[in-house]
mmCIF file of C-alpha atoms in Angstrom:
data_model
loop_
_atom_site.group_PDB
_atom_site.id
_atom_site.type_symbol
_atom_site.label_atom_id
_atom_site.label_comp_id
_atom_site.label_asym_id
_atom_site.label_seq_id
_atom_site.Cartn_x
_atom_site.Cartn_y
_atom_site.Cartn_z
ATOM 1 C CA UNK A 1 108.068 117.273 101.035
ATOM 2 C CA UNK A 2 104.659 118.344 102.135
ATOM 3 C CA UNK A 3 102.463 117.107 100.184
ATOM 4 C CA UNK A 4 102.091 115.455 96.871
ATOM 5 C CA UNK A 5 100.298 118.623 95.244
ATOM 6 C CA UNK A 6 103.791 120.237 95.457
ATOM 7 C CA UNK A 7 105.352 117.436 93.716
ATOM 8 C CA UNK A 8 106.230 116.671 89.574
ATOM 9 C CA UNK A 9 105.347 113.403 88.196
ATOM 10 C CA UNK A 10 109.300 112.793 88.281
ATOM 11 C CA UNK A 11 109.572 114.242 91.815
ATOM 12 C CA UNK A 12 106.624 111.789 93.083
ATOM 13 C CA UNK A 13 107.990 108.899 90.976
ATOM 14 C CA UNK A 14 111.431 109.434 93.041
ATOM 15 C CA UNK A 15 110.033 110.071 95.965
ATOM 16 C CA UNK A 16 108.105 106.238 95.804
ATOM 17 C CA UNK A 17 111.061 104.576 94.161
ATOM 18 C CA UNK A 18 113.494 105.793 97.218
ATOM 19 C CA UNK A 19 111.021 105.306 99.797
ATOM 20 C CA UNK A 20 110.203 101.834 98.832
ATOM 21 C CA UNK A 21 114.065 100.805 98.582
ATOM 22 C CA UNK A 22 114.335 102.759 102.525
ATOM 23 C CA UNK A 23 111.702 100.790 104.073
ATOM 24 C CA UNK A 24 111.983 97.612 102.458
ATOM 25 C CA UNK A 25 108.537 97.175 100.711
ATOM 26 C CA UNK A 26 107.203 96.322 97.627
ATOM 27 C CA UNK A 27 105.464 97.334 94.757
ATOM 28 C CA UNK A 28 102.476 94.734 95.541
ATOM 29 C CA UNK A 29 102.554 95.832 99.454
ATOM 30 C CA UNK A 30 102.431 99.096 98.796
ATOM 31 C CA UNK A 31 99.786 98.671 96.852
ATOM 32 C CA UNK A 32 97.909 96.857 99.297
ATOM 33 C CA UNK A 33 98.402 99.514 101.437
ATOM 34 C CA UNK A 34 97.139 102.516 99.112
ATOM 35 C CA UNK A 35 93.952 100.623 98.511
ATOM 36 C CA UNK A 36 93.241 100.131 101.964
ATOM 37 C CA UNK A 37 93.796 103.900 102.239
ATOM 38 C CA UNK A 38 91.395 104.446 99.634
ATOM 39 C CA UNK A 39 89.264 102.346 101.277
ATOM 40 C CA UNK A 40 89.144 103.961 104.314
ATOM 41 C CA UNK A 41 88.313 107.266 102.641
ATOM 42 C CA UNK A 42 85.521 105.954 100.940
ATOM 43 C CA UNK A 43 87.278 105.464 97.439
ATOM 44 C CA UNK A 44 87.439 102.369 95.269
ATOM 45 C CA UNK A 45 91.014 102.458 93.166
ATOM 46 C CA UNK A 46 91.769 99.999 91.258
ATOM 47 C CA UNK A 47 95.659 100.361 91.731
ATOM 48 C CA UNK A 48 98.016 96.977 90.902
ATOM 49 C CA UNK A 49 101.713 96.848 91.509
ATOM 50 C CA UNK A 50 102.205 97.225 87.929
ATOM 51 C CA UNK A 51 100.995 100.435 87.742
ATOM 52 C CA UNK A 52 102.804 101.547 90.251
ATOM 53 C CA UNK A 53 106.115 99.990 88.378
ATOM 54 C CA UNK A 54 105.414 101.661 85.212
ATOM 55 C CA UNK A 55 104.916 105.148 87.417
ATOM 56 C CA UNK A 56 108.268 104.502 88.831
ATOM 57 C CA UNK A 57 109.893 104.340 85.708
ATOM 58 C CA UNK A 58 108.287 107.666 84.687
ATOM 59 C CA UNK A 59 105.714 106.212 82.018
ATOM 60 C CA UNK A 60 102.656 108.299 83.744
ATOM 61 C CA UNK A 61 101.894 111.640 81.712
ATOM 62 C CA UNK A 62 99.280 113.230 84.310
ATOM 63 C CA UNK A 63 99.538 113.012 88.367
ATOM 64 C CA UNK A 64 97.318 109.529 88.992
ATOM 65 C CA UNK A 65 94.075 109.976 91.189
ATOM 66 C CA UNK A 66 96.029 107.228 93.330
ATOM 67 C CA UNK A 67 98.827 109.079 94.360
ATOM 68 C CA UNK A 68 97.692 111.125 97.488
ATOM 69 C CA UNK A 69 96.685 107.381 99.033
ATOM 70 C CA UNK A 70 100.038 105.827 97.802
ATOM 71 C CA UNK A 71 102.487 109.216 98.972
ATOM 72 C CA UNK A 72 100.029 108.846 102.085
ATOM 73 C CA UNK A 73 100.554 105.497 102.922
ATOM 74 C CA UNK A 74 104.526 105.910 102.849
ATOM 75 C CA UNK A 75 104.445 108.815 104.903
ATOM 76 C CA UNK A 76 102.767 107.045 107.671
ATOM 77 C CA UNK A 77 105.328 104.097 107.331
ATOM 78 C CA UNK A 78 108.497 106.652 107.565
ATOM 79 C CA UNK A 79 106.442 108.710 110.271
ATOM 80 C CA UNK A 80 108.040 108.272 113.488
ATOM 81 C CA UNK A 81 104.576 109.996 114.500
ATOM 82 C CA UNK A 82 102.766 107.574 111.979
ATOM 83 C CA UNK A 83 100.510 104.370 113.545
ATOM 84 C CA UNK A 84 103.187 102.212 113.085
ATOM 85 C CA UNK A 85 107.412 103.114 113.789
ATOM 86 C CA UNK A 86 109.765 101.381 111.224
ATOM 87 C CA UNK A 87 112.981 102.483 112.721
ATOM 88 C CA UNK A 88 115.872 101.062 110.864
ATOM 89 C CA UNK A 89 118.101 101.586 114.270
ATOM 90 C CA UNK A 90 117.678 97.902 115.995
ATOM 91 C CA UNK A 91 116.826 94.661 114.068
ATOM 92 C CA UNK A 92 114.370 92.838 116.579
ATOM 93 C CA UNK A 93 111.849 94.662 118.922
ATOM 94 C CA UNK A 94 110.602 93.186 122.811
ATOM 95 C CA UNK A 95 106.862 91.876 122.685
ATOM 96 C CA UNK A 96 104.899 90.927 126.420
ATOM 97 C CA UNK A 97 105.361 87.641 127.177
ATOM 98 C CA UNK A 98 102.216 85.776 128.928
ATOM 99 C CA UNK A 99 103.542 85.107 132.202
ATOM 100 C CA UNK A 100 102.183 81.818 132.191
ATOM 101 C CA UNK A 101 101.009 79.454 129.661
ATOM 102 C CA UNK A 102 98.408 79.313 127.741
ATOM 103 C CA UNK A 103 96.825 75.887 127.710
ATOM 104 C CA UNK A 104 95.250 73.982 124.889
ATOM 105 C CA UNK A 105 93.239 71.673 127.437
ATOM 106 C CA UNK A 106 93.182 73.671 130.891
ATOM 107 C CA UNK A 107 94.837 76.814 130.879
ATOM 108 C CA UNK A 108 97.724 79.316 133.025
ATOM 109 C CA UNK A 109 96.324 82.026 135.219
ATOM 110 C CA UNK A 110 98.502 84.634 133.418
ATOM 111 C CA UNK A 111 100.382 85.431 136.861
ATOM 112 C CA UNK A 112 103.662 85.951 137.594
ATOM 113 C CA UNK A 113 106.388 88.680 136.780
ATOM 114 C CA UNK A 114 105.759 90.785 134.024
ATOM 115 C CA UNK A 115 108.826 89.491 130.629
ATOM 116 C CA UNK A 116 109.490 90.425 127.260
ATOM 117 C CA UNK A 117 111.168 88.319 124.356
ATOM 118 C CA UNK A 118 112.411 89.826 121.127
ATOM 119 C CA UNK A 119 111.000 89.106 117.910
ATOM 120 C CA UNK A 120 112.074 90.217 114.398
ATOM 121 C CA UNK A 121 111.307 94.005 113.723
ATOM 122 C CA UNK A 122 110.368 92.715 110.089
ATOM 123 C CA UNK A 123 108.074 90.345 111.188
ATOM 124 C CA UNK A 124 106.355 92.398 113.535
ATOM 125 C CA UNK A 125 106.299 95.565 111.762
ATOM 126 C CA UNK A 126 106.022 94.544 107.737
ATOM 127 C CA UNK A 127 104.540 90.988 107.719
ATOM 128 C CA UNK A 128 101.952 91.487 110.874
ATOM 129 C CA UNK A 129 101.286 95.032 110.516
ATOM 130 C CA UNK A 130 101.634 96.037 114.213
ATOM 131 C CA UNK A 131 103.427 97.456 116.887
ATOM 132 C CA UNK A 132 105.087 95.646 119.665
ATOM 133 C CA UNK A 133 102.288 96.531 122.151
ATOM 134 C CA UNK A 134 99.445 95.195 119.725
ATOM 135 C CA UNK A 135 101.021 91.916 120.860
ATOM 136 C CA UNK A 136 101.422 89.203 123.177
ATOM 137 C CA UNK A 137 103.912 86.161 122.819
ATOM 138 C CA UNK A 138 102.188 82.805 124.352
ATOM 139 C CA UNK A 139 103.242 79.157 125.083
ATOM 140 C CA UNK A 140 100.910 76.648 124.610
ATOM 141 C CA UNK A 141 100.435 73.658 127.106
ATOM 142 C CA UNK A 142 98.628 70.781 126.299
ATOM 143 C CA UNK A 143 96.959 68.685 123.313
ATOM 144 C CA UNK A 144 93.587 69.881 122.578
ATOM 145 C CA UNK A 145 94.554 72.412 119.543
ATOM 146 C CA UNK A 146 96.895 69.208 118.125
ATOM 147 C CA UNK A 147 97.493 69.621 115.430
ATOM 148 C CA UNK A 148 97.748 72.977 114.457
ATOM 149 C CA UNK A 149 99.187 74.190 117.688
ATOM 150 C CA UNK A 150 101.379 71.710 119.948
ATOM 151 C CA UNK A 151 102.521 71.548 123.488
ATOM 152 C CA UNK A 152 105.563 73.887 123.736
ATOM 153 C CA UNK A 153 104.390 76.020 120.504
ATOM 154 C CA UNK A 154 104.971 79.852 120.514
ATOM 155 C CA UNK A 155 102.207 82.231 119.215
ATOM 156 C CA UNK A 156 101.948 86.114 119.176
ATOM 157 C CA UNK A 157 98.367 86.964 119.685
ATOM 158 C CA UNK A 158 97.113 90.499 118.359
ATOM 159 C CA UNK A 159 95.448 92.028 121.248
ATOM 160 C CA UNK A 160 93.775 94.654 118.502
ATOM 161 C CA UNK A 161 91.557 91.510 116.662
ATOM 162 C CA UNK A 162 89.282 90.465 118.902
ATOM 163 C CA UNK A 163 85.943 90.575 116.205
ATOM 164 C CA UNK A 164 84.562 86.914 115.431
ATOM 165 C CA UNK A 165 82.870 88.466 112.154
ATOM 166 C CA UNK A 166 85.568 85.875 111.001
ATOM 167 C CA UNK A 167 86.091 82.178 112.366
ATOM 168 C CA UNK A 168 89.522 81.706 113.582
ATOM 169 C CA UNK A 169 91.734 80.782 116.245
ATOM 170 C CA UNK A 170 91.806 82.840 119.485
ATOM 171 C CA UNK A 171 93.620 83.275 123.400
ATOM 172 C CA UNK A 172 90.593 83.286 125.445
ATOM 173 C CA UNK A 173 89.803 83.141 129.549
ATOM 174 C CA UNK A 174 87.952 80.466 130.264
ATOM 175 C CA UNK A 175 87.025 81.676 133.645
ATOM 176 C CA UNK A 176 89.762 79.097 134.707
ATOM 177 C CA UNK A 177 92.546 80.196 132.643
ATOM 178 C CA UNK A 178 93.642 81.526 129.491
ATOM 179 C CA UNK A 179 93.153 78.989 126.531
ATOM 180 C CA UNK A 180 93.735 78.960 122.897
ATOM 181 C CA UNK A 181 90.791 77.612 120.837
ATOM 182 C CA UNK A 182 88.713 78.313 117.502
ATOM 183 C CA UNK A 183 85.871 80.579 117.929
ATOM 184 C CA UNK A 184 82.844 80.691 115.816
ATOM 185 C CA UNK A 185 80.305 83.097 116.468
ATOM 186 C CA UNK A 186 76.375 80.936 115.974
ATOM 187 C CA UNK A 187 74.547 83.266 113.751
ATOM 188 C CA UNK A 188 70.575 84.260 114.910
ATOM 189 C CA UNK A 189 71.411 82.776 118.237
ATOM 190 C CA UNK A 190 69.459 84.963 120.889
ATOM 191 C CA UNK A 191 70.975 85.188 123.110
ATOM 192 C CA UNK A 192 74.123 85.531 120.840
ATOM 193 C CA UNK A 193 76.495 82.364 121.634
ATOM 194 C CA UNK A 194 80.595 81.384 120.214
ATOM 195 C CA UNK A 195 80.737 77.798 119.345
ATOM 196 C CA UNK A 196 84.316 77.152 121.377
ATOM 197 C CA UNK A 197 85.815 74.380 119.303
ATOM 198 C CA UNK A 198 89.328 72.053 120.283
ATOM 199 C CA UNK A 199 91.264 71.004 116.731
ATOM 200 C CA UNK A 200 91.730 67.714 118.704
ATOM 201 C CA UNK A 201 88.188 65.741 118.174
ATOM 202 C CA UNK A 202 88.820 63.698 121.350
ATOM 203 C CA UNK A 203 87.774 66.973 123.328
ATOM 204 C CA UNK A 204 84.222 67.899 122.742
ATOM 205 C CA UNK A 205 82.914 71.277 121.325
ATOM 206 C CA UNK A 206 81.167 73.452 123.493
ATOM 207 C CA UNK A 207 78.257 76.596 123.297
ATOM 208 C CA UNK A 208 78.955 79.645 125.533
ATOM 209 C CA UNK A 209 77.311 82.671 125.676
ATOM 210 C CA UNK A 210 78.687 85.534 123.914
ATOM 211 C CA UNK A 211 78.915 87.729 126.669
ATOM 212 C CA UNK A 212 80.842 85.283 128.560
ATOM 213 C CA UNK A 213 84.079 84.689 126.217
ATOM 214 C CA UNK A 214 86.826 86.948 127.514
ATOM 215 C CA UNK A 215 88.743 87.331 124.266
ATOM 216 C CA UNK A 216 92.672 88.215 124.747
ATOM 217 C CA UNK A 217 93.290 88.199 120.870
ATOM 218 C CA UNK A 218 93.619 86.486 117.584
ATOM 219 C CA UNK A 219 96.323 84.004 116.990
ATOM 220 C CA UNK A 220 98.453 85.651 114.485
ATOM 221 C CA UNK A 221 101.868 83.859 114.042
ATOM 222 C CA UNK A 222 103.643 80.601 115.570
ATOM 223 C CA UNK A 223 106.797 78.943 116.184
ATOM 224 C CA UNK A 224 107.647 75.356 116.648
ATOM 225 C CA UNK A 225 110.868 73.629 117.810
ATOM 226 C CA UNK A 226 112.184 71.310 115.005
#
């Protein structure tokens, strides 16, 4: 196929029914997906999983303004060329490891040899939308994010969300070592400032200056030992 001008409504329909089934997504995903293309081309569609259901099943009687977003969308997940690869060939796929910890109280200097662990290829790929190098896997050390985050924890930080237009939790360097802590950027300070905040209220939160908060990445995922 190339394009979705060249296509029939049944041709199209088959084309998102058999794709779906290949990679493994859904109707409310892929959905998700073609709005955010929309988005990003400067069009507002209202498109639910439904409708894309009831396309499927060949109930549409004209080609939907929608569908150049939606055959887009599942191009660029069956693209090896696409911004993400969803090879079917190996179930798990090797993320960076931290090479030291990264402390909730003081924090690792992030030296030492260079490791990777493997992670699910469906978590990585589907649920958190990235690619193995948009990552890095962490250990945490210490109490001072208890307890959301414990001592021996897991996370994958995304290396590509480093914006604090939303609060959140974040891998930092504290000019000692790298730390995990909620950010919070203080609106109309001047000059701007990140509220640097422990989850554990026996450590105290503290002001820095924007321009001083080396952000690694957003905390996007943990693990915890049962």
């Amino acid at each position: 196929m190339s394009g979705y001008k060249q296509e029939s409504i049944a041709g199209l329909a088959e084309f998102i029914r058999n794709s779906r089934r290949t990679l493994n997504i859904s109707t409310a995903e892929l959905a998700d997906l073609a709005r955010a293309k929309a988005r990003a081309a400067g069009d507002n569609i209202g498109l639910s999983q439904q409708t894309i259901s009831a396309f499927e099943q060949g109930r549409a009687k004209r080609m939907p303004g929608w569908a150049q977003y939606v055959y887009e969308a599942l191009s660029e997940l069956a693209s090896d060329e696409g911004n993400r690869t969803f090879e079917r060939g190996t179930a798990s796929v090797d993320v960076e490891v931290l090479p030291t910890y990264a402390g909730a109280g003081g924090g690792g200097t992030g030296e030492g040899d260079v490791e990777k662990i493997a992670f699910s290829r469906a978590l990585v790929e589907y649920e958190l939308r990235a690619k193995p190098k948009d990552l890095l896997a962490i250990q945490i050390e210490g109490n001072s994010m208890t307890p959301d985050f414990q001592s021996g924890d897991q996370l994958l930080v995304d290396k590509r969300k480093t914006s604090l237009a939303q609060p959140g939790a974040f891998c930092l360097w504290d000019g000692d070592g790298y730390v995990v802590k909620y950010l919070e950027k203080i609106h109309d300070s001047e000059p701007p400032k990140v509220r640097v905040i422990s989850r554990n209220e026996i450590y105290r939160t503290t002001e820095r200056l924007a321009e001083e908060v080396q952000i690694l990445g957003r905390v996007v995922w943990f693990a915890r030992r049962v």
